[in-house]
Tab-separated table of N, CA, C and O in Angstrom:
chain	number	residue	atom	x	y	z
A	1	GLN	N	13.851	-69.187	30.738
A	1	GLN	CA	14.701	-68.898	29.785
A	1	GLN	C	15.098	-70.252	29.483
A	1	GLN	O	15.189	-71.268	29.998
A	2	VAL	N	14.971	-70.153	28.240
A	2	VAL	CA	15.673	-70.963	27.032
A	2	VAL	C	17.134	-70.704	26.302
A	2	VAL	O	16.923	-69.522	25.470
A	3	GLN	N	17.627	-71.503	25.939
A	3	GLN	CA	18.793	-71.117	25.382
A	3	GLN	C	18.865	-72.431	24.195
A	3	GLN	O	18.637	-73.601	24.652
A	4	LEU	N	19.605	-72.105	23.016
A	4	LEU	CA	19.646	-72.933	22.115
A	4	LEU	C	21.161	-73.140	21.429
A	4	LEU	O	21.659	-71.824	21.418
A	5	VAL	N	21.525	-74.221	21.456
A	5	VAL	CA	23.112	-74.417	21.036
A	5	VAL	C	22.828	-75.351	19.773
A	5	VAL	O	22.592	-76.267	20.003
A	6	GLU	N	23.817	-74.666	19.009
A	6	GLU	CA	23.642	-75.222	17.373
A	6	GLU	C	24.932	-75.900	17.438
A	6	GLU	O	25.986	-75.694	17.668
A	7	SER	N	25.014	-76.968	16.507
A	7	SER	CA	26.157	-77.733	16.198
A	7	SER	C	26.431	-78.470	14.754
A	7	SER	O	24.887	-78.339	14.061
A	8	GLY	N	27.047	-79.001	13.997
A	8	GLY	CA	27.411	-79.498	12.660
A	8	GLY	C	27.474	-78.793	11.456
A	8	GLY	O	27.169	-79.414	10.495
A	9	GLY	N	27.836	-77.259	11.426
A	9	GLY	CA	28.224	-76.548	10.365
A	9	GLY	C	29.532	-76.996	9.779
A	9	GLY	O	30.355	-77.795	10.585
A	10	GLY	N	29.988	-76.524	8.425
A	10	GLY	CA	31.308	-76.687	8.045
A	10	GLY	C	31.364	-76.409	6.614
A	10	GLY	O	30.762	-75.814	6.109
A	11	LEU	N	32.305	-76.740	6.082
A	11	LEU	CA	32.687	-76.897	4.603
A	11	LEU	C	32.638	-77.996	4.181
A	11	LEU	O	33.019	-79.002	4.486
A	12	VAL	N	31.726	-78.039	3.227
A	12	VAL	CA	31.806	-79.220	2.356
A	12	VAL	C	31.575	-78.932	0.841
A	12	VAL	O	31.397	-77.918	0.287
A	13	GLN	N	31.921	-79.996	-0.052
A	13	GLN	CA	31.816	-79.684	-1.633
A	13	GLN	C	30.537	-79.767	-1.846
A	13	GLN	O	29.603	-80.339	-1.668
A	14	PRO	N	30.492	-79.291	-3.019
A	14	PRO	CA	29.204	-79.521	-3.924
A	14	PRO	C	28.670	-80.822	-4.031
A	14	PRO	O	29.622	-81.610	-4.458
A	15	GLY	N	27.560	-81.234	-3.578
A	15	GLY	CA	27.046	-82.530	-3.705
A	15	GLY	C	27.082	-83.175	-2.430
A	15	GLY	O	26.464	-84.245	-2.320
A	16	GLY	N	27.520	-82.685	-1.452
A	16	GLY	CA	27.966	-83.335	-0.226
A	16	GLY	C	26.642	-83.187	0.724
A	16	GLY	O	25.926	-82.491	0.579
A	17	SER	N	26.841	-83.508	2.210
A	17	SER	CA	25.862	-83.573	3.046
A	17	SER	C	26.325	-82.977	4.272
A	17	SER	O	27.665	-83.071	4.386
A	18	LEU	N	25.517	-82.260	5.007
A	18	LEU	CA	25.740	-81.993	6.482
A	18	LEU	C	24.868	-82.079	7.266
A	18	LEU	O	23.311	-82.095	6.790
A	19	ARG	N	24.854	-82.306	8.619
A	19	ARG	CA	23.602	-82.616	9.402
A	19	ARG	C	23.708	-81.423	10.731
A	19	ARG	O	24.793	-81.708	11.078
A	20	LEU	N	22.873	-80.521	10.841
A	20	LEU	CA	22.902	-79.614	11.872
A	20	LEU	C	22.060	-79.975	12.885
A	20	LEU	O	21.031	-80.704	12.637
A	21	SER	N	22.319	-79.654	13.965
A	21	SER	CA	21.588	-79.818	15.515
A	21	SER	C	21.449	-78.742	15.921
A	21	SER	O	22.322	-77.954	16.153
A	22	CYS	N	20.335	-78.762	16.856
A	22	CYS	CA	20.091	-77.574	17.598
A	22	CYS	C	19.312	-78.097	19.138
A	22	CYS	O	18.179	-78.458	18.882
A	23	ALA	N	20.004	-77.919	19.957
A	23	ALA	CA	19.220	-78.353	21.161
A	23	ALA	C	19.004	-77.195	22.161
A	23	ALA	O	19.694	-76.423	22.416
A	24	ALA	N	17.706	-77.240	22.637
A	24	ALA	CA	17.137	-76.410	23.490
A	24	ALA	C	17.133	-76.785	24.989
A	24	ALA	O	17.125	-78.005	25.300
A	25	SER	N	18.114	-75.912	25.640
A	25	SER	CA	17.983	-76.045	27.412
A	25	SER	C	16.977	-75.355	28.110
A	25	SER	O	16.855	-74.595	27.550
A	26	GLY	N	16.850	-75.324	29.157
A	26	GLY	CA	15.996	-74.870	29.891
A	26	GLY	C	14.636	-75.890	30.507
A	26	GLY	O	14.812	-76.773	30.351
A	27	ASN	N	13.703	-74.993	30.887
A	27	ASN	CA	12.491	-75.988	31.362
A	27	ASN	C	10.976	-75.139	30.819
A	27	ASN	O	10.453	-74.711	31.931
A	28	PRO	N	11.137	-75.054	29.526
A	28	PRO	CA	10.036	-74.286	28.932
A	28	PRO	C	8.631	-75.382	29.232
A	28	PRO	O	8.624	-76.379	29.264
A	29	PHE	N	7.371	-74.687	29.215
A	29	PHE	CA	6.380	-75.351	29.527
A	29	PHE	C	5.773	-76.265	28.129
A	29	PHE	O	5.720	-77.468	28.027
A	30	ARG	N	6.059	-75.442	27.132
A	30	ARG	CA	6.029	-76.243	25.698
A	30	ARG	C	6.999	-75.437	24.756
A	30	ARG	O	6.950	-74.291	24.744
A	31	ILE	N	7.297	-76.289	23.683
A	31	ILE	CA	8.228	-75.657	22.489
A	31	ILE	C	7.133	-76.045	21.409
A	31	ILE	O	6.873	-77.181	21.030
A	32	ASP	N	6.668	-74.998	21.066
A	32	ASP	CA	5.288	-75.259	19.762
A	32	ASP	C	5.720	-75.576	18.305
A	32	ASP	O	5.388	-76.051	17.372
A	33	ALA	N	7.334	-74.781	18.221
A	33	ALA	CA	7.520	-75.012	16.809
A	33	ALA	C	9.093	-74.833	16.901
A	33	ALA	O	9.669	-74.027	17.897
A	34	MET	N	9.879	-75.946	16.028
A	34	MET	CA	11.547	-75.351	15.796
A	34	MET	C	11.600	-75.207	14.605
A	34	MET	O	10.990	-76.067	13.508
A	35	GLY	N	12.664	-74.841	14.010
A	35	GLY	CA	13.266	-74.903	12.512
A	35	GLY	C	14.367	-73.914	12.365
A	35	GLY	O	15.058	-73.580	13.148
A	36	TRP	N	14.677	-73.606	11.184
A	36	TRP	CA	15.976	-73.312	10.684
A	36	TRP	C	15.654	-72.005	9.862
A	36	TRP	O	14.783	-72.229	8.653
A	37	TYR	N	16.302	-70.825	9.846
A	37	TYR	CA	16.629	-69.874	8.836
A	37	TYR	C	17.946	-70.021	8.474
A	37	TYR	O	18.816	-70.384	9.122
A	38	ARG	N	18.032	-69.184	7.455
A	38	ARG	CA	19.508	-69.020	6.927
A	38	ARG	C	20.104	-67.262	6.527
A	38	ARG	O	18.868	-66.738	6.120
A	39	GLN	N	21.103	-67.033	6.700
A	39	GLN	CA	21.207	-65.527	6.203
A	39	GLN	C	22.766	-65.692	5.535
A	39	GLN	O	23.842	-66.142	6.116
A	40	ALA	N	22.892	-65.113	4.157
A	40	ALA	CA	24.158	-65.260	3.328
A	40	ALA	C	24.147	-63.773	3.559
A	40	ALA	O	23.594	-62.826	3.823
A	41	PRO	N	25.641	-63.626	3.186
A	41	PRO	CA	26.178	-62.213	3.512
A	41	PRO	C	25.523	-61.251	2.424
A	41	PRO	O	25.435	-61.642	1.275
A	42	GLY	N	24.958	-60.010	3.147
A	42	GLY	CA	24.465	-59.284	2.069
A	42	GLY	C	23.185	-59.345	1.842
A	42	GLY	O	22.323	-58.380	1.092
A	43	LYS	N	22.404	-60.605	2.435
A	43	LYS	CA	20.835	-60.901	2.063
A	43	LYS	C	20.417	-60.847	3.370
A	43	LYS	O	20.737	-60.870	4.541
A	44	GLN	N	18.809	-60.915	3.039
A	44	GLN	CA	18.089	-61.094	4.425
A	44	GLN	C	18.053	-62.530	4.844
A	44	GLN	O	18.118	-63.460	4.213
A	45	ARG	N	17.615	-62.572	6.123
A	45	ARG	CA	17.286	-63.961	6.683
A	45	ARG	C	16.172	-64.287	6.115
A	45	ARG	O	15.056	-63.878	5.783
A	46	THR	N	16.084	-65.793	5.825
A	46	THR	CA	15.053	-66.371	5.138
A	46	THR	C	14.711	-67.810	5.592
A	46	THR	O	15.726	-68.354	6.322
A	47	LEU	N	13.287	-68.175	5.539
A	47	LEU	CA	12.954	-69.424	6.523
A	47	LEU	C	13.801	-70.734	5.206
A	47	LEU	O	13.222	-70.411	4.222
A	48	VAL	N	14.445	-71.503	6.084
A	48	VAL	CA	14.500	-72.679	5.519
A	48	VAL	C	13.487	-73.943	5.562
A	48	VAL	O	13.083	-74.584	4.482
A	49	ALA	N	13.417	-74.363	6.697
A	49	ALA	CA	12.418	-75.493	7.227
A	49	ALA	C	11.970	-75.394	8.585
A	49	ALA	O	12.489	-74.333	9.565
A	50	LEU	N	10.629	-75.845	9.087
A	50	LEU	CA	10.244	-75.464	10.078
A	50	LEU	C	9.364	-76.872	10.570
A	50	LEU	O	9.045	-77.485	9.501
A	51	LEU	N	9.052	-77.258	11.637
A	51	LEU	CA	8.295	-78.134	12.001
A	51	LEU	C	7.417	-77.880	13.159
A	51	LEU	O	7.845	-77.099	14.079
A	52	ARG	N	6.063	-77.855	12.920
A	52	ARG	CA	5.061	-77.419	13.949
A	52	ARG	C	3.780	-78.262	13.812
A	52	ARG	O	3.183	-78.739	12.765
A	53	SER	N	3.646	-78.887	15.251
A	53	SER	CA	2.338	-79.905	15.126
A	53	SER	C	2.591	-80.876	14.246
A	53	SER	O	1.621	-81.379	13.695
A	54	GLY	N	3.982	-81.762	14.413
A	54	GLY	CA	4.108	-82.708	13.249
A	54	GLY	C	4.208	-82.633	11.844
A	54	GLY	O	4.498	-83.305	10.999
A	55	ARG	N	4.046	-81.004	11.211
A	55	ARG	CA	3.871	-80.593	10.080
A	55	ARG	C	5.034	-80.241	10.076
A	55	ARG	O	5.650	-79.166	10.488
A	56	THR	N	5.439	-80.171	8.284
A	56	THR	CA	7.015	-79.640	7.814
A	56	THR	C	6.671	-78.549	7.086
A	56	THR	O	5.549	-78.764	6.249
A	57	ASN	N	7.454	-77.679	6.565
A	57	ASN	CA	7.394	-76.615	5.652
A	57	ASN	C	8.764	-76.230	5.252
A	57	ASN	O	9.638	-76.223	6.029
A	58	TYR	N	9.022	-76.144	4.078
A	58	TYR	CA	10.291	-75.864	3.490
A	58	TYR	C	10.431	-74.750	2.684
A	58	TYR	O	9.075	-74.657	1.710
A	59	ALA	N	11.405	-74.193	2.273
A	59	ALA	CA	11.772	-73.346	1.493
A	59	ALA	C	11.629	-74.124	-0.018
A	59	ALA	O	12.088	-75.227	0.280
A	60	ASP	N	11.011	-73.333	-1.041
A	60	ASP	CA	11.111	-74.057	-2.487
A	60	ASP	C	12.459	-74.296	-2.906
A	60	ASP	O	12.836	-75.734	-3.102
A	61	SER	N	13.622	-73.825	-2.356
A	61	SER	CA	15.062	-73.858	-2.861
A	61	SER	C	15.302	-74.969	-2.185
A	61	SER	O	16.759	-75.720	-2.641
A	62	VAL	N	15.015	-75.661	-1.098
A	62	VAL	CA	15.700	-77.181	-0.544
A	62	VAL	C	14.615	-77.998	-0.450
A	62	VAL	O	15.154	-79.162	-0.127
A	63	LYS	N	13.590	-77.912	-1.268
A	63	LYS	CA	12.825	-78.955	-1.065
A	63	LYS	C	13.296	-80.183	-1.945
A	63	LYS	O	13.992	-80.119	-2.890
A	64	GLY	N	13.280	-81.518	-0.878
A	64	GLY	CA	13.753	-82.749	-1.935
A	64	GLY	C	15.354	-82.712	-1.567
A	64	GLY	O	15.633	-83.789	-1.861
A	65	ARG	N	16.039	-81.880	-1.022
A	65	ARG	CA	17.278	-82.108	-0.462
A	65	ARG	C	17.411	-81.817	0.846
A	65	ARG	O	18.306	-82.354	1.310
A	66	PHE	N	16.539	-80.952	1.514
A	66	PHE	CA	16.874	-80.708	3.225
A	66	PHE	C	15.901	-81.397	3.656
A	66	PHE	O	14.503	-81.594	3.569
A	67	THR	N	15.846	-82.284	4.959
A	67	THR	CA	14.677	-82.826	5.758
A	67	THR	C	14.824	-82.525	7.044
A	67	THR	O	16.155	-82.460	7.870
A	68	VAL	N	13.729	-81.725	7.681
A	68	VAL	CA	14.090	-81.008	9.000
A	68	VAL	C	13.354	-82.373	10.091
A	68	VAL	O	12.062	-82.490	9.644
A	69	SER	N	13.577	-82.344	11.026
A	69	SER	CA	12.867	-83.586	12.059
A	69	SER	C	13.616	-83.129	13.663
A	69	SER	O	14.281	-82.195	13.984
A	70	ARG	N	12.824	-83.667	14.574
A	70	ARG	CA	12.858	-83.199	16.061
A	70	ARG	C	12.839	-84.722	16.958
A	70	ARG	O	12.200	-85.339	16.600
A	71	ASP	N	13.525	-84.593	17.677
A	71	ASP	CA	13.580	-85.327	18.966
A	71	ASP	C	13.081	-84.667	20.177
A	71	ASP	O	13.593	-83.736	20.907
A	72	ASN	N	11.636	-84.914	20.449
A	72	ASN	CA	10.667	-84.297	21.398
A	72	ASN	C	11.567	-84.652	22.823
A	72	ASN	O	11.615	-83.881	23.636
A	73	ALA	N	12.040	-85.713	23.193
A	73	ALA	CA	12.624	-86.008	24.458
A	73	ALA	C	13.551	-85.261	24.737
A	73	ALA	O	14.096	-85.043	25.816
A	74	ARG	N	14.641	-84.775	23.519
A	74	ARG	CA	15.589	-83.930	24.014
A	74	ARG	C	15.569	-82.782	23.342
A	74	ARG	O	16.520	-82.025	23.488
A	75	ASN	N	14.585	-82.227	23.016
A	75	ASN	CA	14.210	-80.805	22.824
A	75	ASN	C	14.938	-80.396	21.651
A	75	ASN	O	15.689	-79.042	21.852
A	76	THR	N	15.609	-81.150	20.605
A	76	THR	CA	16.565	-81.062	19.769
A	76	THR	C	15.896	-81.053	18.094
A	76	THR	O	15.245	-82.116	17.864
A	77	VAL	N	16.236	-79.943	17.466
A	77	VAL	CA	15.939	-80.559	16.361
A	77	VAL	C	16.830	-80.172	14.997
A	77	VAL	O	18.183	-80.114	15.289
A	78	PHE	N	16.905	-80.815	14.302
A	78	PHE	CA	17.711	-81.617	12.958
A	78	PHE	C	17.583	-80.794	11.646
A	78	PHE	O	16.284	-80.747	11.497
A	79	LEU	N	18.674	-80.672	10.898
A	79	LEU	CA	18.271	-80.148	9.455
A	79	LEU	C	19.368	-81.228	9.025
A	79	LEU	O	20.583	-80.804	9.054
A	80	GLN	N	18.879	-82.014	8.191
A	80	GLN	CA	19.998	-82.956	7.231
A	80	GLN	C	19.747	-82.125	5.933
A	80	GLN	O	18.543	-82.093	4.882
A	81	MET	N	20.731	-82.077	5.460
A	81	MET	CA	21.016	-81.198	4.049
A	81	MET	C	21.758	-82.101	3.006
A	81	MET	O	23.221	-82.560	3.688
A	82	ASN	N	21.162	-82.717	2.014
A	82	ASN	CA	21.932	-83.188	1.119
A	82	ASN	C	22.035	-82.529	-0.232
A	82	ASN	O	21.268	-81.775	-0.205
A	83	ASN	N	22.979	-83.413	-1.039
A	83	ASN	CA	23.194	-82.454	-2.397
A	83	ASN	C	23.141	-81.161	-2.345
A	83	ASN	O	22.576	-80.324	-3.098
A	84	LEU	N	24.249	-80.735	-1.386
A	84	LEU	CA	24.265	-79.125	-1.057
A	84	LEU	C	25.051	-78.389	-2.341
A	84	LEU	O	26.036	-79.195	-3.177
A	85	GLU	N	24.277	-77.411	-2.191
A	85	GLU	CA	24.970	-76.278	-3.571
A	85	GLU	C	25.631	-74.961	-3.068
A	85	GLU	O	25.309	-74.694	-1.925
A	86	PRO	N	26.611	-74.640	-3.685
A	86	PRO	CA	27.042	-73.151	-3.486
A	86	PRO	C	26.257	-72.136	-2.968
A	86	PRO	O	26.371	-71.343	-2.190
A	87	GLU	N	24.862	-72.293	-3.750
A	87	GLU	CA	23.722	-71.269	-3.158
A	87	GLU	C	23.318	-71.541	-1.548
A	87	GLU	O	22.801	-70.661	-1.130
A	88	ASP	N	23.589	-72.415	-1.205
A	88	ASP	CA	23.239	-73.022	0.082
A	88	ASP	C	24.231	-72.112	1.313
A	88	ASP	O	24.118	-72.397	2.231
A	89	THR	N	25.454	-72.022	0.933
A	89	THR	CA	26.092	-71.097	1.582
A	89	THR	C	25.492	-69.982	2.406
A	89	THR	O	24.892	-68.974	1.971
A	90	ALA	N	25.838	-69.866	3.843
A	90	ALA	CA	25.017	-69.074	4.700
A	90	ALA	C	25.385	-69.189	6.089
A	90	ALA	O	25.666	-70.906	6.623
A	91	VAL	N	24.848	-68.734	7.003
A	91	VAL	CA	25.001	-69.039	8.375
A	91	VAL	C	23.537	-69.482	8.765
A	91	VAL	O	22.528	-68.629	8.153
A	92	TYR	N	23.664	-70.737	9.186
A	92	TYR	CA	21.971	-71.053	9.793
A	92	TYR	C	21.514	-70.739	11.179
A	92	TYR	O	22.568	-71.310	11.799
A	93	LEU	N	20.581	-70.314	11.466
A	93	LEU	CA	20.260	-70.357	12.859
A	93	LEU	C	18.959	-71.038	13.140
A	93	LEU	O	17.816	-70.988	12.114
A	94	CYS	N	18.935	-71.771	13.977
A	94	CYS	CA	17.736	-72.554	14.555
A	94	CYS	C	17.036	-71.576	15.505
A	94	CYS	O	17.251	-70.715	15.910
A	95	TYR	N	15.634	-71.566	15.569
A	95	TYR	CA	14.947	-71.005	16.290
A	95	TYR	C	13.838	-71.916	17.051
A	95	TYR	O	13.636	-73.123	16.493
A	96	ALA	N	13.368	-71.434	17.970
A	96	ALA	CA	12.304	-72.256	18.768
A	96	ALA	C	11.059	-71.269	19.364
A	96	ALA	O	11.437	-70.313	20.166
A	97	ASP	N	9.889	-71.370	18.871
A	97	ASP	CA	8.909	-70.664	19.326
A	97	ASP	C	8.414	-71.315	20.844
A	97	ASP	O	7.811	-72.637	20.706
A	98	VAL	N	8.377	-70.712	21.878
A	98	VAL	CA	8.113	-71.368	23.446
A	98	VAL	C	7.361	-70.945	24.057
A	98	VAL	O	6.879	-69.387	24.111
A	99	THR	N	6.225	-71.391	24.753
A	99	THR	CA	5.396	-71.007	25.598
A	99	THR	C	5.856	-71.301	26.774
A	99	THR	O	6.151	-72.654	27.388
A	100	SER	N	5.846	-70.198	27.876
A	100	SER	CA	6.579	-70.492	29.367
A	100	SER	C	5.575	-70.921	30.512
A	100	SER	O	4.403	-70.743	30.031
A	101	TRP	N	6.108	-71.184	31.533
A	101	TRP	CA	4.946	-71.583	32.526
A	101	TRP	C	3.868	-70.799	32.756
A	101	TRP	O	2.991	-70.872	33.329
A	102	ASN	N	4.478	-69.462	32.792
A	102	ASN	CA	3.209	-68.165	32.816
A	102	ASN	C	2.384	-67.989	31.496
A	102	ASN	O	1.553	-67.084	31.346
A	103	MET	N	2.319	-68.944	30.432
A	103	MET	CA	1.821	-68.706	29.490
A	103	MET	C	2.288	-67.651	28.616
A	103	MET	O	1.489	-67.435	27.141
A	104	ASP	N	3.542	-66.996	28.696
A	104	ASP	CA	4.052	-66.100	27.500
A	104	ASP	C	4.456	-67.080	26.469
A	104	ASP	O	5.024	-68.030	26.797
A	105	SER	N	4.470	-66.317	25.562
A	105	SER	CA	5.153	-67.115	23.863
A	105	SER	C	6.142	-66.187	23.607
A	105	SER	O	6.040	-64.898	23.658
A	106	ARG	N	7.321	-66.641	23.144
A	106	ARG	CA	8.106	-65.900	22.511
A	106	ARG	C	9.107	-66.733	21.661
A	106	ARG	O	9.072	-68.288	21.930
A	107	ARG	N	9.985	-66.245	20.973
A	107	ARG	CA	10.682	-66.883	20.002
A	107	ARG	C	12.056	-66.802	20.612
A	107	ARG	O	13.029	-65.657	20.633
A	108	TYR	N	13.147	-67.863	20.488
A	108	TYR	CA	14.241	-68.006	20.789
A	108	TYR	C	15.207	-68.128	19.641
A	108	TYR	O	14.591	-68.838	18.674
A	109	TRP	N	16.299	-67.799	19.604
A	109	TRP	CA	17.256	-68.141	18.365
A	109	TRP	C	18.499	-68.520	19.093
A	109	TRP	O	19.090	-68.073	19.925
A	110	GLY	N	19.123	-69.528	18.186
A	110	GLY	CA	20.492	-70.168	18.214
A	110	GLY	C	21.456	-69.051	17.508
A	110	GLY	O	21.323	-67.750	17.212
A	111	GLN	N	22.839	-69.094	17.977
A	111	GLN	CA	23.689	-68.252	17.970
A	111	GLN	C	24.295	-68.126	16.251
A	111	GLN	O	24.932	-67.389	15.675
A	112	GLY	N	23.923	-69.510	15.428
A	112	GLY	CA	24.058	-69.702	14.310
A	112	GLY	C	25.458	-70.554	13.864
A	112	GLY	O	26.459	-70.516	14.930
A	113	THR	N	25.451	-71.089	12.832
A	113	THR	CA	26.519	-71.808	12.555
A	113	THR	C	26.465	-71.999	11.017
A	113	THR	O	25.967	-71.917	9.915
A	114	GLN	N	27.941	-71.865	10.455
A	114	GLN	CA	28.478	-71.346	9.420
A	114	GLN	C	28.261	-72.726	8.468
A	114	GLN	O	29.057	-73.771	9.005
A	115	VAL	N	27.610	-72.621	7.405
A	115	VAL	CA	27.740	-73.513	6.220
A	115	VAL	C	28.289	-72.888	5.160
A	115	VAL	O	27.850	-72.181	4.502
A	116	SER	N	29.312	-73.794	4.567
A	116	SER	CA	30.089	-73.239	3.351
A	116	SER	C	30.150	-74.311	2.163
A	116	SER	O	30.642	-75.625	2.798
A	117	VAL	N	29.538	-74.166	1.195
A	117	VAL	CA	29.485	-75.205	0.257
A	117	VAL	C	30.496	-74.693	-1.032
A	117	VAL	O	30.155	-73.534	-1.615
A	118	SER	N	31.625	-75.484	-1.275
A	118	SER	CA	32.444	-74.905	-2.046
A	118	SER	C	33.628	-76.074	-2.407
A	118	SER	O	33.700	-76.866	-1.575
A	119	ALA	N	33.890	-75.763	-3.867
A	119	ALA	CA	35.042	-77.023	-4.447
A	119	ALA	C	36.174	-76.556	-4.142
A	119	ALA	O	37.270	-77.467	-4.179
């Protein structure tokens, strides 16, 4: 069993920055990928950024502003968000694609952290 605990959300003015963290606990065999989705009120959950096998992928709306990174030793993924815009306001959820010791694979989700961008 893996648990994901997020931190770092909050209220920031347009143009500001926030850094989200998501730490995975437990004893998985392997974490194959980690990343972030977001969900705004009344909208579908959408991918923000992911990191798999050392490669990153970003939503077009955040390219050049957000950076995803991972500390493998601590099983932690980060999302550095710069030049934030009101349209970035959403609940941000981290995920981890995990392979267990019996070779089963599944996705785990964090509880979500609110990011609000407003003057």
